[in-house]
One Martini backbone bead per residue (centre of mass of N, CA, C, O) as a GRO file, in nm:
protein
  189
    1UNK     BB    1  -7.131  -0.929   8.825
    2UNK     BB    2  -7.167  -0.578   8.954
    3UNK     BB    3  -7.275  -0.406   9.235
    4UNK     BB    4  -7.326  -0.082   9.328
    5UNK     BB    5  -7.358   0.105   9.651
    6UNK     BB    6  -7.257   0.404   9.700
    7UNK     BB    7  -7.532   0.520   9.685
    8UNK     BB    8  -7.643   0.347   9.959
    9UNK     BB    9  -7.400   0.409  10.120
   10UNK     BB   10  -7.242   0.471  10.386
   11UNK     BB   11  -6.937   0.628  10.473
   12UNK     BB   12  -6.808   0.385  10.595
   13UNK     BB   13  -6.869   0.174  10.364
   14UNK     BB   14  -6.651   0.329  10.179
   15UNK     BB   15  -6.399   0.217  10.298
   16UNK     BB   16  -6.406  -0.016  10.135
   17UNK     BB   17  -6.375   0.186   9.881
   18UNK     BB   18  -6.128   0.376   9.918
   19UNK     BB   19  -6.249   0.595  10.099
   20UNK     BB   20  -6.295   0.910  10.240
   21UNK     BB   21  -6.425   0.899  10.595
   22UNK     BB   22  -6.655   0.960  10.845
   23UNK     BB   23  -6.676   0.895  11.155
   24UNK     BB   24  -6.893   0.660  11.341
   25UNK     BB   25  -7.031   0.515  11.503
   26UNK     BB   26  -7.016   0.232  11.725
   27UNK     BB   27  -7.179  -0.048  11.604
   28UNK     BB   28  -7.184  -0.061  11.303
   29UNK     BB   29  -7.361  -0.191  11.001
   30UNK     BB   30  -7.257  -0.240  10.666
   31UNK     BB   31  -7.310  -0.272  10.332
   32UNK     BB   32  -6.990  -0.339  10.116
   33UNK     BB   33  -7.058  -0.596   9.912
   34UNK     BB   34  -7.199  -0.698   9.599
   35UNK     BB   35  -7.156  -1.022   9.429
   36UNK     BB   36  -7.127  -1.160   9.096
   37UNK     BB   37  -6.889  -1.369   9.108
   38UNK     BB   38  -6.570  -1.497   9.068
   39UNK     BB   39  -6.287  -1.670   8.989
   40UNK     BB   40  -6.412  -1.934   8.960
   41UNK     BB   41  -6.586  -1.855   8.754
   42UNK     BB   42  -6.408  -1.780   8.535
   43UNK     BB   43  -6.283  -2.025   8.500
   44UNK     BB   44  -6.528  -2.177   8.409
   45UNK     BB   45  -6.621  -2.021   8.175
   46UNK     BB   46  -6.353  -2.133   8.010
   47UNK     BB   47  -6.472  -2.433   8.007
   48UNK     BB   48  -6.721  -2.369   7.783
   49UNK     BB   49  -6.522  -2.375   7.555
   50UNK     BB   50  -6.567  -2.615   7.354
   51UNK     BB   51  -6.477  -2.943   7.234
   52UNK     BB   52  -6.564  -3.253   7.086
   53UNK     BB   53  -6.529  -3.549   6.879
   54UNK     BB   54  -6.664  -3.832   6.851
   55UNK     BB   55  -6.658  -4.165   6.748
   56UNK     BB   56  -6.944  -4.076   6.574
   57UNK     BB   57  -6.926  -3.740   6.500
   58UNK     BB   58  -7.035  -3.591   6.761
   59UNK     BB   59  -7.085  -3.307   6.878
   60UNK     BB   60  -6.902  -3.190   7.215
   61UNK     BB   61  -7.003  -2.959   7.454
   62UNK     BB   62  -6.921  -2.788   7.737
   63UNK     BB   63  -7.138  -2.612   7.827
   64UNK     BB   64  -7.351  -2.789   7.951
   65UNK     BB   65  -7.124  -2.878   8.173
   66UNK     BB   66  -7.018  -2.530   8.260
   67UNK     BB   67  -7.325  -2.444   8.322
   68UNK     BB   68  -7.485  -2.243   8.569
   69UNK     BB   69  -7.780  -2.200   8.766
   70UNK     BB   70  -7.575  -2.021   8.967
   71UNK     BB   71  -7.398  -1.793   9.034
   72UNK     BB   72  -7.178  -1.663   9.246
   73UNK     BB   73  -7.251  -1.513   9.574
   74UNK     BB   74  -7.144  -1.185   9.757
   75UNK     BB   75  -7.160  -1.096  10.091
   76UNK     BB   76  -7.054  -0.774  10.261
   77UNK     BB   77  -6.971  -0.678  10.614
   78UNK     BB   78  -6.940  -0.377  10.831
   79UNK     BB   79  -6.832  -0.357  11.200
   80UNK     BB   80  -6.804  -0.092  11.379
   81UNK     BB   81  -6.632  -0.076  11.677
   82UNK     BB   82  -6.476   0.195  11.613
   83UNK     BB   83  -6.389   0.467  11.449
   84UNK     BB   84  -6.116   0.299  11.307
   85UNK     BB   85  -6.275   0.000  11.344
   86UNK     BB   86  -6.314  -0.281  11.170
   87UNK     BB   87  -6.531  -0.557  11.059
   88UNK     BB   88  -6.517  -0.836  10.810
   89UNK     BB   89  -6.814  -0.978  10.670
   90UNK     BB   90  -6.920  -1.304  10.504
   91UNK     BB   91  -7.081  -1.470  10.189
   92UNK     BB   92  -7.117  -1.754   9.989
   93UNK     BB   93  -7.318  -1.947   9.783
   94UNK     BB   94  -7.185  -2.064   9.530
   95UNK     BB   95  -7.157  -2.359   9.256
   96UNK     BB   96  -7.316  -2.527   9.011
   97UNK     BB   97  -7.271  -2.824   8.760
   98UNK     BB   98  -7.195  -3.118   8.613
   99UNK     BB   99  -6.847  -3.070   8.616
  100UNK     BB  100  -6.885  -2.882   8.901
  101UNK     BB  101  -6.773  -2.710   9.179
  102UNK     BB  102  -6.848  -2.429   9.438
  103UNK     BB  103  -6.798  -2.377   9.752
  104UNK     BB  104  -6.895  -2.225   9.998
  105UNK     BB  105  -6.795  -1.911  10.168
  106UNK     BB  106  -6.620  -1.724  10.377
  107UNK     BB  107  -6.564  -1.377  10.515
  108UNK     BB  108  -6.258  -1.218  10.680
  109UNK     BB  109  -6.196  -0.904  10.839
  110UNK     BB  110  -6.019  -0.587  10.841
  111UNK     BB  111  -6.023  -0.231  10.946
  112UNK     BB  112  -5.816   0.052  10.901
  113UNK     BB  113  -5.847   0.415  11.005
  114UNK     BB  114  -5.661   0.725  10.989
  115UNK     BB  115  -5.545   1.058  11.062
  116UNK     BB  116  -5.218   1.197  10.976
  117UNK     BB  117  -5.364   1.476  10.870
  118UNK     BB  118  -5.559   1.723  10.757
  119UNK     BB  119  -5.579   1.519  10.449
  120UNK     BB  120  -5.485   1.253  10.587
  121UNK     BB  121  -5.466   0.899  10.498
  122UNK     BB  122  -5.460   0.560  10.690
  123UNK     BB  123  -5.512   0.221  10.563
  124UNK     BB  124  -5.640  -0.092  10.647
  125UNK     BB  125  -5.689  -0.423  10.463
  126UNK     BB  126  -5.788  -0.744  10.574
  127UNK     BB  127  -5.869  -1.076  10.376
  128UNK     BB  128  -6.048  -1.405  10.421
  129UNK     BB  129  -6.112  -1.704  10.263
  130UNK     BB  130  -6.344  -1.961  10.339
  131UNK     BB  131  -6.318  -2.173  10.095
  132UNK     BB  132  -6.435  -2.171   9.744
  133UNK     BB  133  -6.394  -2.477   9.610
  134UNK     BB  134  -6.253  -2.622   9.337
  135UNK     BB  135  -6.467  -2.887   9.143
  136UNK     BB  136  -6.390  -3.152   8.899
  137UNK     BB  137  -6.518  -3.381   8.691
  138UNK     BB  138  -6.579  -3.667   8.563
  139UNK     BB  139  -6.576  -3.858   8.302
  140UNK     BB  140  -6.704  -4.101   8.068
  141UNK     BB  141  -6.527  -4.297   7.856
  142UNK     BB  142  -6.551  -4.474   7.517
  143UNK     BB  143  -6.271  -4.633   7.334
  144UNK     BB  144  -6.349  -4.933   7.291
  145UNK     BB  145  -6.068  -5.137   7.174
  146UNK     BB  146  -5.825  -4.950   7.292
  147UNK     BB  147  -5.960  -4.892   7.619
  148UNK     BB  148  -6.241  -4.855   7.674
  149UNK     BB  149  -6.377  -4.774   8.010
  150UNK     BB  150  -6.329  -4.447   8.126
  151UNK     BB  151  -6.191  -4.188   8.318
  152UNK     BB  152  -6.212  -3.855   8.262
  153UNK     BB  153  -6.121  -3.553   8.144
  154UNK     BB  154  -6.331  -3.388   7.976
  155UNK     BB  155  -6.139  -3.166   7.833
  156UNK     BB  156  -5.936  -3.421   7.717
  157UNK     BB  157  -6.054  -3.684   7.588
  158UNK     BB  158  -5.943  -3.611   7.277
  159UNK     BB  159  -5.656  -3.645   7.354
  160UNK     BB  160  -5.361  -3.780   7.369
  161UNK     BB  161  -5.372  -3.886   7.628
  162UNK     BB  162  -5.438  -4.048   7.882
  163UNK     BB  163  -5.688  -4.090   8.088
  164UNK     BB  164  -5.502  -4.091   8.374
  165UNK     BB  165  -5.338  -3.809   8.287
  166UNK     BB  166  -5.589  -3.626   8.248
  167UNK     BB  167  -5.663  -3.611   8.580
  168UNK     BB  168  -5.420  -3.427   8.680
  169UNK     BB  169  -5.622  -3.145   8.557
  170UNK     BB  170  -5.801  -3.138   8.757
  171UNK     BB  171  -5.981  -2.923   8.937
  172UNK     BB  172  -5.837  -2.828   9.261
  173UNK     BB  173  -5.928  -2.486   9.420
  174UNK     BB  174  -5.854  -2.219   9.550
  175UNK     BB  175  -5.894  -1.935   9.580
  176UNK     BB  176  -5.665  -1.666   9.464
  177UNK     BB  177  -5.832  -1.447   9.655
  178UNK     BB  178  -5.828  -1.524   9.967
  179UNK     BB  179  -5.558  -1.326  10.011
  180UNK     BB  180  -5.557  -0.989  10.151
  181UNK     BB  181  -5.363  -0.665  10.147
  182UNK     BB  182  -5.418  -0.326  10.221
  183UNK     BB  183  -5.257  -0.007  10.153
  184UNK     BB  184  -5.317   0.328  10.233
  185UNK     BB  185  -5.259   0.651  10.112
  186UNK     BB  186  -5.429   0.983  10.172
  187UNK     BB  187  -5.456   1.284   9.961
  188UNK     BB  188  -5.673   1.585  10.010
  189UNK     BB  189  -5.713   1.855   9.751
   0.00000   0.00000   0.00000
């Protein structure tokens, strides 16, 4: 879920949204992003589908293990230090469910925009996210006389892999969108 703030945002805040903006006095701060759900949240949502049948014949669905009580939410602000240059900063709440967690994160970056012609603008924006790692937890499975009680990747417990082999596929990943650079030339006509 994403809430657009363009209607409430001032002109410098719109620069973050790749709009041409009028330069404002230095040292002003604007909310430029408010987003619920991240790339890591999307990955966890994919894990909710499916399930397996236990040895006793009961259906074990993944939904209850991978459904969070709260979806990761991020807010980002831009503090304009000069008429052309601003610092981006923000944080996310993180996310937890029974079988995974996404750690909170900090977002830091810069934005620079300058007028290069009568109706032309050049802008550069770079951001990095610190934190936000997604870690998947194991399940304890009872394989009976065949293998006994073992730690296993919950999603692969009923696969043909050995329990130890499934552990290699536990998610332990940083956000895929943690480093970004945008370069933009805009001509208004």
